[in-house]
Structure formats: C-alpha cells, structure tokens
Short mmCIF file of C-alpha atoms in Angstrom, two decimals:
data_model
loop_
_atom_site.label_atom_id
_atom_site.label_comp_id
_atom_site.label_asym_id
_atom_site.label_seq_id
_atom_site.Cartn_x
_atom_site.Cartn_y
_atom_site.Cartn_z
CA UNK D 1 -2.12 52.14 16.35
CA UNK D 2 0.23 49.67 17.92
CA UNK D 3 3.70 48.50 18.18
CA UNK D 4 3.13 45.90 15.38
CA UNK D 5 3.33 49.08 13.31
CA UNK D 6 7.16 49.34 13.79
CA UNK D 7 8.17 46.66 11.90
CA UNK D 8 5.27 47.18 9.39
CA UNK D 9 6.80 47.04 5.49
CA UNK D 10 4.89 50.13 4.56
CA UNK D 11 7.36 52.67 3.61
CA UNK D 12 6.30 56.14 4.83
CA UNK D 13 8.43 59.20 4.10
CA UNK D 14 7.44 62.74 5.39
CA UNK D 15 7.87 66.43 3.88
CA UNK D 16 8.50 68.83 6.71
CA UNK D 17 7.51 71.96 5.17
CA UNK D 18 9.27 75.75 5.45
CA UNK D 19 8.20 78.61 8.37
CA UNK D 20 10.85 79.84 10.67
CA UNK D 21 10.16 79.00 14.03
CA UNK D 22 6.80 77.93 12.90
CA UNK D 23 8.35 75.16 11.93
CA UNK D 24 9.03 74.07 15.86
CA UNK D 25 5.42 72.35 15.10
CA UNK D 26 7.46 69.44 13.39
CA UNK D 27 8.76 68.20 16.18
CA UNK D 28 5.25 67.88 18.15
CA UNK D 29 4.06 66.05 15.12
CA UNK D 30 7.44 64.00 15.02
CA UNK D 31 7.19 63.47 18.72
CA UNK D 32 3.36 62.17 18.15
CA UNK D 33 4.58 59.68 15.67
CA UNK D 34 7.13 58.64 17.45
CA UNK D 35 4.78 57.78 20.44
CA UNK D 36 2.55 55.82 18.20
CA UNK D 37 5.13 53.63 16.87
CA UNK D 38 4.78 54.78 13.21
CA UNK D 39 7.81 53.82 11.34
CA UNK D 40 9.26 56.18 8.57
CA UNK D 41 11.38 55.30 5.90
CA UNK D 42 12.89 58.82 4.61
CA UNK D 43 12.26 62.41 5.61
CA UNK D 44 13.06 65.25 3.37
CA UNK D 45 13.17 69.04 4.63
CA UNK D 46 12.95 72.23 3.50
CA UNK D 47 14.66 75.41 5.40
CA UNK D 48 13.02 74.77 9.25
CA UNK D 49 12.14 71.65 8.27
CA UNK D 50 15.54 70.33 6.93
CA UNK D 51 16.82 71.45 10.33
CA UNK D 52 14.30 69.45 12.32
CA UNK D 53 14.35 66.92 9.45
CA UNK D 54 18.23 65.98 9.85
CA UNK D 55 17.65 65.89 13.71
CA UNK D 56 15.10 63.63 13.04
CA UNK D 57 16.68 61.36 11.12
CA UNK D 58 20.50 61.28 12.91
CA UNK D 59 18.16 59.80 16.26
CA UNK D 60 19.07 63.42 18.14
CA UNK D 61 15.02 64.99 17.87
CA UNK D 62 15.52 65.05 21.48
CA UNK D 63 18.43 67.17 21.83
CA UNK D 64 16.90 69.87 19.56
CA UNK D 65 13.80 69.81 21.20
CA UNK D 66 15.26 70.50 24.99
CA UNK D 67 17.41 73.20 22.54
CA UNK D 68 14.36 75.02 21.72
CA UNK D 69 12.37 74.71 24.56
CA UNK D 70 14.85 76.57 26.39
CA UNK D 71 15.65 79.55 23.61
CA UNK D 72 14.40 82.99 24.45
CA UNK D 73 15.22 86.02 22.27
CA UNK D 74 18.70 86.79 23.87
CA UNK D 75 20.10 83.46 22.38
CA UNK D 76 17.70 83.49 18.97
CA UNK D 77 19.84 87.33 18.92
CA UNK D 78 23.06 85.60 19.81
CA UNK D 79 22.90 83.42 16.50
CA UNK D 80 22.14 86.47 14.31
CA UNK D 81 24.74 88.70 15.49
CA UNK D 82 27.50 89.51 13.00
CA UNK D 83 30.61 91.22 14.17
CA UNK D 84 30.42 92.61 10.12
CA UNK D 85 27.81 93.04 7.70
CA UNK D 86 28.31 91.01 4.60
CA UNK D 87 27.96 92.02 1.27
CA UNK D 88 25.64 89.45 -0.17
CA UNK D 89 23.21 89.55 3.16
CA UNK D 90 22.86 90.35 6.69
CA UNK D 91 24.52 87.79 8.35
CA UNK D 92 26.95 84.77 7.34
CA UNK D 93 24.88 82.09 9.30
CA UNK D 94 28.47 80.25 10.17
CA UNK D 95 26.79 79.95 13.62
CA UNK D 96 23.95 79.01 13.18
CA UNK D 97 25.46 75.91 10.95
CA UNK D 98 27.66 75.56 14.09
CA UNK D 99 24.40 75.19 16.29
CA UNK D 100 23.50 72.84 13.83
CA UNK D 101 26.36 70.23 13.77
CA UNK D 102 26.81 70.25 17.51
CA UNK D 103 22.92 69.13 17.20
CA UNK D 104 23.44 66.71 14.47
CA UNK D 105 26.64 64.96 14.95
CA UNK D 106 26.22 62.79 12.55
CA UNK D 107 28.66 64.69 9.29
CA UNK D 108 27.18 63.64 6.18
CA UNK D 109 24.09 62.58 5.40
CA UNK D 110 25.15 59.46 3.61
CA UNK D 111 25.75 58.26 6.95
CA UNK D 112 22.13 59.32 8.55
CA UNK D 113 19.92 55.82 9.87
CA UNK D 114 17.54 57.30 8.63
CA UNK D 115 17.44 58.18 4.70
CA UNK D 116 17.58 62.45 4.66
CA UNK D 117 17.60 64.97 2.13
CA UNK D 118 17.27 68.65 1.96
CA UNK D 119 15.54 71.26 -0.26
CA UNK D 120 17.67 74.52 -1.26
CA UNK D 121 17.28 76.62 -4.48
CA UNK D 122 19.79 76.92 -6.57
CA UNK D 123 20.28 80.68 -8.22
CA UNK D 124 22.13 79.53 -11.40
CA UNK D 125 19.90 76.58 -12.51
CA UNK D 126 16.51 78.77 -10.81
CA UNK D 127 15.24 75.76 -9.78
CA UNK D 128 15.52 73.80 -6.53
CA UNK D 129 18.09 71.03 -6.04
CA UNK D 130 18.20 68.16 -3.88
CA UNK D 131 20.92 67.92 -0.88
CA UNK D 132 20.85 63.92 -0.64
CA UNK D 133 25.10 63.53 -0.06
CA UNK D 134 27.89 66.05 1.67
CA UNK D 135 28.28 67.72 4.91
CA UNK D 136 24.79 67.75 7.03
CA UNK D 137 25.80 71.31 7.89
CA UNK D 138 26.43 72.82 4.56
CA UNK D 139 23.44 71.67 3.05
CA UNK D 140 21.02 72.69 5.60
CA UNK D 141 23.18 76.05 5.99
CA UNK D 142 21.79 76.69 2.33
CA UNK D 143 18.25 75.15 3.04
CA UNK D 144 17.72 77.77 5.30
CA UNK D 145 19.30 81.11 3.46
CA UNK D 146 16.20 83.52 3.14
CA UNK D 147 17.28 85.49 0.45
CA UNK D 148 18.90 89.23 1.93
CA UNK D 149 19.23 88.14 5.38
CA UNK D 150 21.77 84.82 4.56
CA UNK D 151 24.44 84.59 2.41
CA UNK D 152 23.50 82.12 -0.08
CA UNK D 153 25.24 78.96 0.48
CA UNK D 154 28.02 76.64 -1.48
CA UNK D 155 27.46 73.91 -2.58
CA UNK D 156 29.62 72.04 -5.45
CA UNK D 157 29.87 74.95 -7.34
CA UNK D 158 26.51 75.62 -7.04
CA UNK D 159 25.46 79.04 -5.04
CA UNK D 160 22.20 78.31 -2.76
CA UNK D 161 19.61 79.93 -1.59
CA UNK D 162 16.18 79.04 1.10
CA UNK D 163 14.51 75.72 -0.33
CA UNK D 164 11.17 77.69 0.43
CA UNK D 165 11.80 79.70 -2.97
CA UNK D 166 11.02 77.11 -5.19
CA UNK D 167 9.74 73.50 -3.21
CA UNK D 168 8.15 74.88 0.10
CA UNK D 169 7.02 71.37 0.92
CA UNK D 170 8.68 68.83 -0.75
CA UNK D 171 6.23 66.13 -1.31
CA UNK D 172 7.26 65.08 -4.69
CA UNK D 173 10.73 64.48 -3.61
CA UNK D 174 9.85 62.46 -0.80
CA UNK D 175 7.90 60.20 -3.31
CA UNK D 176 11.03 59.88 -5.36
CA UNK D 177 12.41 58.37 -2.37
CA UNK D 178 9.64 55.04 -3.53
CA UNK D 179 7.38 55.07 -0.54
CA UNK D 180 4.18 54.26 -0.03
CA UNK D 181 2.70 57.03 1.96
CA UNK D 182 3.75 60.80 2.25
CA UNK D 183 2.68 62.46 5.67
CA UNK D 184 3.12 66.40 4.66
CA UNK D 185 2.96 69.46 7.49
CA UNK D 186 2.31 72.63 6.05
CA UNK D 187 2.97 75.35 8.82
CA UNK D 188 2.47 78.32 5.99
CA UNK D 189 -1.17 77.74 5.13
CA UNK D 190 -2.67 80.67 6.80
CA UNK D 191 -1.07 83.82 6.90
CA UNK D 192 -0.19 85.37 10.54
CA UNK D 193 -2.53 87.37 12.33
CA UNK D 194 0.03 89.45 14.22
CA UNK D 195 -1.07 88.97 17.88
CA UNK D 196 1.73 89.78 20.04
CA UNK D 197 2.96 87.06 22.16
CA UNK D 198 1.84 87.94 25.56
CA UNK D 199 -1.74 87.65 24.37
CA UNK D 200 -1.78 84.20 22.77
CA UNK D 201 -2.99 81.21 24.35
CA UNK D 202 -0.36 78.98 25.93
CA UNK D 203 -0.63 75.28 24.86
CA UNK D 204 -0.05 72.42 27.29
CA UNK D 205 3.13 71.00 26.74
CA UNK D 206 4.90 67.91 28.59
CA UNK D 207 8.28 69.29 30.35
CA UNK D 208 10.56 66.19 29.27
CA UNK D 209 13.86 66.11 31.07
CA UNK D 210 16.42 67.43 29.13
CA UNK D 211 19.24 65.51 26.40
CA UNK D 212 22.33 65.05 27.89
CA UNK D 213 23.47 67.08 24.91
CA UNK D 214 21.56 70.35 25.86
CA UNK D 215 23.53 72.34 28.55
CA UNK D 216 26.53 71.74 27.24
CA UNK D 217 25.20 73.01 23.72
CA UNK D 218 24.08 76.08 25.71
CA UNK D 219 27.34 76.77 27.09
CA UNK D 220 29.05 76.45 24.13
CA UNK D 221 26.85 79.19 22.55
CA UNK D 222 27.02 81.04 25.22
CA UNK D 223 31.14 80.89 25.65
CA UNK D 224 31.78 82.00 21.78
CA UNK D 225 29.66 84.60 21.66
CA UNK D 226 30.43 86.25 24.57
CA UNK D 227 32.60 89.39 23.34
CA UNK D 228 28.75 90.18 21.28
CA UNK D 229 26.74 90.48 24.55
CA UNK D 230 26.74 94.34 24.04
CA UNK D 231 26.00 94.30 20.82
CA UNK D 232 23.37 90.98 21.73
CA UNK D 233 21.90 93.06 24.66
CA UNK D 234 21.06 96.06 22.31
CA UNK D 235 19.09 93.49 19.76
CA UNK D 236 17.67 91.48 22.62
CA UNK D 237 16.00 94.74 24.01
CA UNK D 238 14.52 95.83 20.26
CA UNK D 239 12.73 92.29 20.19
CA UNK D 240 11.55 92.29 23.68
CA UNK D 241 9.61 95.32 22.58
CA UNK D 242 8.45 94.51 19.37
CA UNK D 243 4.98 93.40 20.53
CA UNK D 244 4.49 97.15 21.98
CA UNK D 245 5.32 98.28 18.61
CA UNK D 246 3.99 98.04 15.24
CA UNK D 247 7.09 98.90 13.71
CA UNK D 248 8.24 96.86 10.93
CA UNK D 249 12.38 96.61 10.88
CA UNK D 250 14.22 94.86 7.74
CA UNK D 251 14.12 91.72 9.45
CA UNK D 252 10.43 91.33 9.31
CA UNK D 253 10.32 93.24 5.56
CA UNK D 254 12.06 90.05 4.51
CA UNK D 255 10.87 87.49 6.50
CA UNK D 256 7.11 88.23 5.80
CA UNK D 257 8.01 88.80 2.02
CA UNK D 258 9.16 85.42 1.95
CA UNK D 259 6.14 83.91 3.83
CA UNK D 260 4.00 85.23 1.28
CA UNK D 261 5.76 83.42 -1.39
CA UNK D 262 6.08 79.99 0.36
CA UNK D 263 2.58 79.70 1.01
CA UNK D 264 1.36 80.60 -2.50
CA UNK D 265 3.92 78.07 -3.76
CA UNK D 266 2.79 75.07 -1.31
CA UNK D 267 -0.47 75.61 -2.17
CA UNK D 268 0.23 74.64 -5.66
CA UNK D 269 2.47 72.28 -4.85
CA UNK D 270 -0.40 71.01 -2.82
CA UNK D 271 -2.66 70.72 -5.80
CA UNK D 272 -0.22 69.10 -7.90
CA UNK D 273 1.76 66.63 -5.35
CA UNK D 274 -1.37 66.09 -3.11
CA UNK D 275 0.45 63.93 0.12
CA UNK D 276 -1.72 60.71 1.88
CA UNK D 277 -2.15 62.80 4.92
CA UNK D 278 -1.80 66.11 5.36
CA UNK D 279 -1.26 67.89 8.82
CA UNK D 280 -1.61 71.60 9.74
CA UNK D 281 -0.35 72.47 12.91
CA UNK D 282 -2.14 76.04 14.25
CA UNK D 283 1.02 78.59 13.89
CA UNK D 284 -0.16 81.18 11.67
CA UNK D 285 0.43 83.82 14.19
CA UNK D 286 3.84 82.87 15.49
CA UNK D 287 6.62 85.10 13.40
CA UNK D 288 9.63 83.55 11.21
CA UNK D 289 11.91 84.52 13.62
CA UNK D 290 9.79 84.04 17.00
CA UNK D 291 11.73 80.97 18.33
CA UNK D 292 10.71 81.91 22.01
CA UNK D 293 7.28 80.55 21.14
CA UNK D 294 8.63 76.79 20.04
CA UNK D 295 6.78 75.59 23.01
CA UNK D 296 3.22 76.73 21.53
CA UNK D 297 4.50 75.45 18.11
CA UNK D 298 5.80 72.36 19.48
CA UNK D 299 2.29 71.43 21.86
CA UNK D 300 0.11 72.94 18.30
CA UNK D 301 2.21 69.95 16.01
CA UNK D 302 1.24 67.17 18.15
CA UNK D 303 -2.61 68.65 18.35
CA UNK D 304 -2.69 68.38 14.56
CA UNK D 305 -1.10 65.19 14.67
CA UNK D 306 -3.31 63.33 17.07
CA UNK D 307 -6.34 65.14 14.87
CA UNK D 308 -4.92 63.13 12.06
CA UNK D 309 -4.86 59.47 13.85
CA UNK D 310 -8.08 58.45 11.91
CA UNK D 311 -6.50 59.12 8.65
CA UNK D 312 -2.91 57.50 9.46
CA UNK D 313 -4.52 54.41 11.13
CA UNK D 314 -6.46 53.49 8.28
CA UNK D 315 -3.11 54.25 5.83
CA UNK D 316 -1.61 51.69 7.72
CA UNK D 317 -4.00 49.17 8.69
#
C-alpha cells in the first residue's frame, strides 16, 4: 500500500470486537493501519473495543497506548476498587469512565473527526442499542458493563448493560454507517487456554516514546486513589498470585461466563454479517481482566494485521 491510499474515496469502517484486555490487540492492528496509510471512514466498538474505538477516532490512540503499555496489576486493581459494594454489581465503574475522558477529551461523540459509535445492550428493549450522540464517557461506561461486576449504565432512560451481550462485533452497524469495506477483529474466537503469564511467549513490540498525555494521566490515578492503597495492595497481591493458583474467584466466574457467550454470539454474527476482511489477533490465552499483558496483545494485533495486507491491498487497489 501507499500514501495515495489516504485520500482514496473508498469508505472503510471497522468493528472492533469485545474481550477485556484482549482487546489491547486493536490497537496493534490500528497502529498497522495507521502505518500503511489506510484511511477509515467510521469505527464502531463494542465494550474493549468502544474504548479503543473512541480513542481511535478523537486522534488520542497514542495516549492510550503509552496508558496501557505501562499498566501492571496494582493500577488495573486501582480502577476496580470500590470504597462500597453496590447493589446492582461489584463496582460503580465511575473511575474507570474517569480514565476514560481524561483519555478521550473530546465530550461527545457528535464532535469526534472521526465518525464513532458504541455497542451497549439495553435490558428493557433486550436488544442492543446504538450510542451514536451524548457524552463519550457515558456511553462507553455502559459499553463496557459486564453484567454482575458493573452497574449497568444510563442512558436516556434507558438502563445498559456490556454491548458483548447481544452485538459482540458489530459489523452490521458499521455497514449502516454506508461504507464500502468492513475490516472486523475478533479477539474471542478461540477460547483461552489458561497458561499463566510467566510462561507465555513475549512478542516484540516497538517502545514508542510516550504521549505527552501519559504521566500526567498516571498521576492523576495515582493522586485520587490514594486513601485505597491498603485496600489496592491487598487485591494487587491476590492477582500477583493467581498464576500459582488455580483458584477461580467471582471475578473470573463472571468474566469467563461472559466470554463464552460473546464468542458463540460473534460467530453467528460472523455467519450472518460476514466483514471484507477479517483479522484475528492470537489472544486466546490472555484473561478479561489481564491488562498487564497489553504489550503481547498489542505486538499479536499488528501480526494479524500485517498477515492480512494481501487481502486489504487488493480491497483497495
């Protein structure tokens, strides 16, 4: 490919499919299509993928990926730590939608340069709406609400739930958007092997220097949440041992339970809403909540990507 392809008039719109931390492979895909000058008309997100999604399209992809290259399981506990438990889930997610608007900057998605949308599910209707207009960080805050460990989300009267439950990967909305190719990543279509951390495979992975953005995000987190670190330190230490263990807390109950459902779901949405291309970075054994890896993820989405340069050069020739 070259740089004619920038200003090319083909309109090509990606689904960035749910995962967790899994979903860290987006932005080694985004990153390889951003090297090859592919231009992209609309990008629509479900759960992970909203959140890489929005960063994608507000220009900031490289603020949230010096963010995750740097997060290790004392700041992934940081975000989940609740001084109270909720009634309608484990944890409120107010700081995580924080994280995200200090990422994002840009407040509505009407205003993104790039056109955005998110999936969530909507428990009334049980069906999955469309975030297209509104705050950024209230409709990826319900994108992302796995059932029993977020509070569902509000949105217009409507009460939200994880985009995953219904539209995994959204391919069919991204062809509403009228483009003429869909690039899809599926990061669900194997299940996870287990393997602890310390015994996978580390990918090569280009240290970039970091967004201007990033420490000061990173001190920011780290200054609020300072009267949890007790309560932080304890949860830190359970997940540091978790590989040693094969102990399943109510974390990965959930988590997994949800996993299971995703990918059976994509892969029908796969047979109905095929995509032009579809890329599938190698994540199955990296763990919803395994954010510590998103350098693996990251270096495994641009692999998949650059397997895929065939298929998108001809798209676009």
């Amino acid at each position: 490919m070259n740089k004619a392809l920038k200003h090319s008039k083909i309109r090509i719109g990606l689904a960035l499919g749910s995962g967790g931390a899994r979903g860290c492979a987006h932005i080694g895909v985004l990153r390889y299509l951003l090297e090859k000058n592919v231009p992209i008309h609309c990008v629509v997100g479900t759960s992970i993928g909203a959140i890489v999604g929005a960063a994608f399209a507000a220009n900031r992809l490289d603020v949230l990926e010096g963010l995750v290259e740097k997060l290790d399981w004392r700041q992934v506990a940081r975000l989940f730590a609740e001084v109270g438990i909720p009634k309608a889930g484990l944890i409120t997610g107010k700081r995580i939608q924080q994280l995200i608007q200090d990422i994002v900057q840009v407040p509505h998605i009407e205003d993104m340069p790039i056109l955005f949308a998110a999936i969530a599910t909507d428990l009334q209707l049980q069906d999955q709406i469309v975030l297209k207009k509104g705050l950024v960080g209230d409709a990826i805050r319900s994108s992302i609400a796995i059932p029993g460990i977020f509070v569902p989300g509000q949105w217009e009267g409507h009460t939200l739930i994880d985009g995953a439950m219904t539209n995994p990967l959204p391919i069919d909305v991204v062809r509403s958007f009228g483009v003429d190719v869909v690039i899809a990543v599926d990061v669900n279509h194997t299940p996870g092997r287990g393997i602890p951390s310390a015994m996978r495979s580390k990918h090569a992975h280009e240290v970039r220097e970091p967004a201007r953005d990033v420490p000061e995000i990173l001190a920011k987190m780290s200054k609020h949440l300072a009267p949890l670190q007790e309560k932080v330190s304890e949860v830190y230490q359970h997940w540091s041992h978790r590989e040693h263990s094969h102990a399943l807390n109510i974390f990965d109950v959930l988590t997994r339970a949800a996993r299971i459902t995703e990918r059976q779901l994509t892969q029908n949405r796969l047979t109905l809403h095929p995509p032009d291309i579809l890329i599938r970075p190698s994540v199955s054994d990296i763990e919803t909540l395994e954010f510590n890896c998103a350098v693996d993820a990251m270096a495994a989405g641009h692999a998949a990507a650059l397997a895929c340069s065939d298929d998108i050069q001809r798209l676009l020739s």
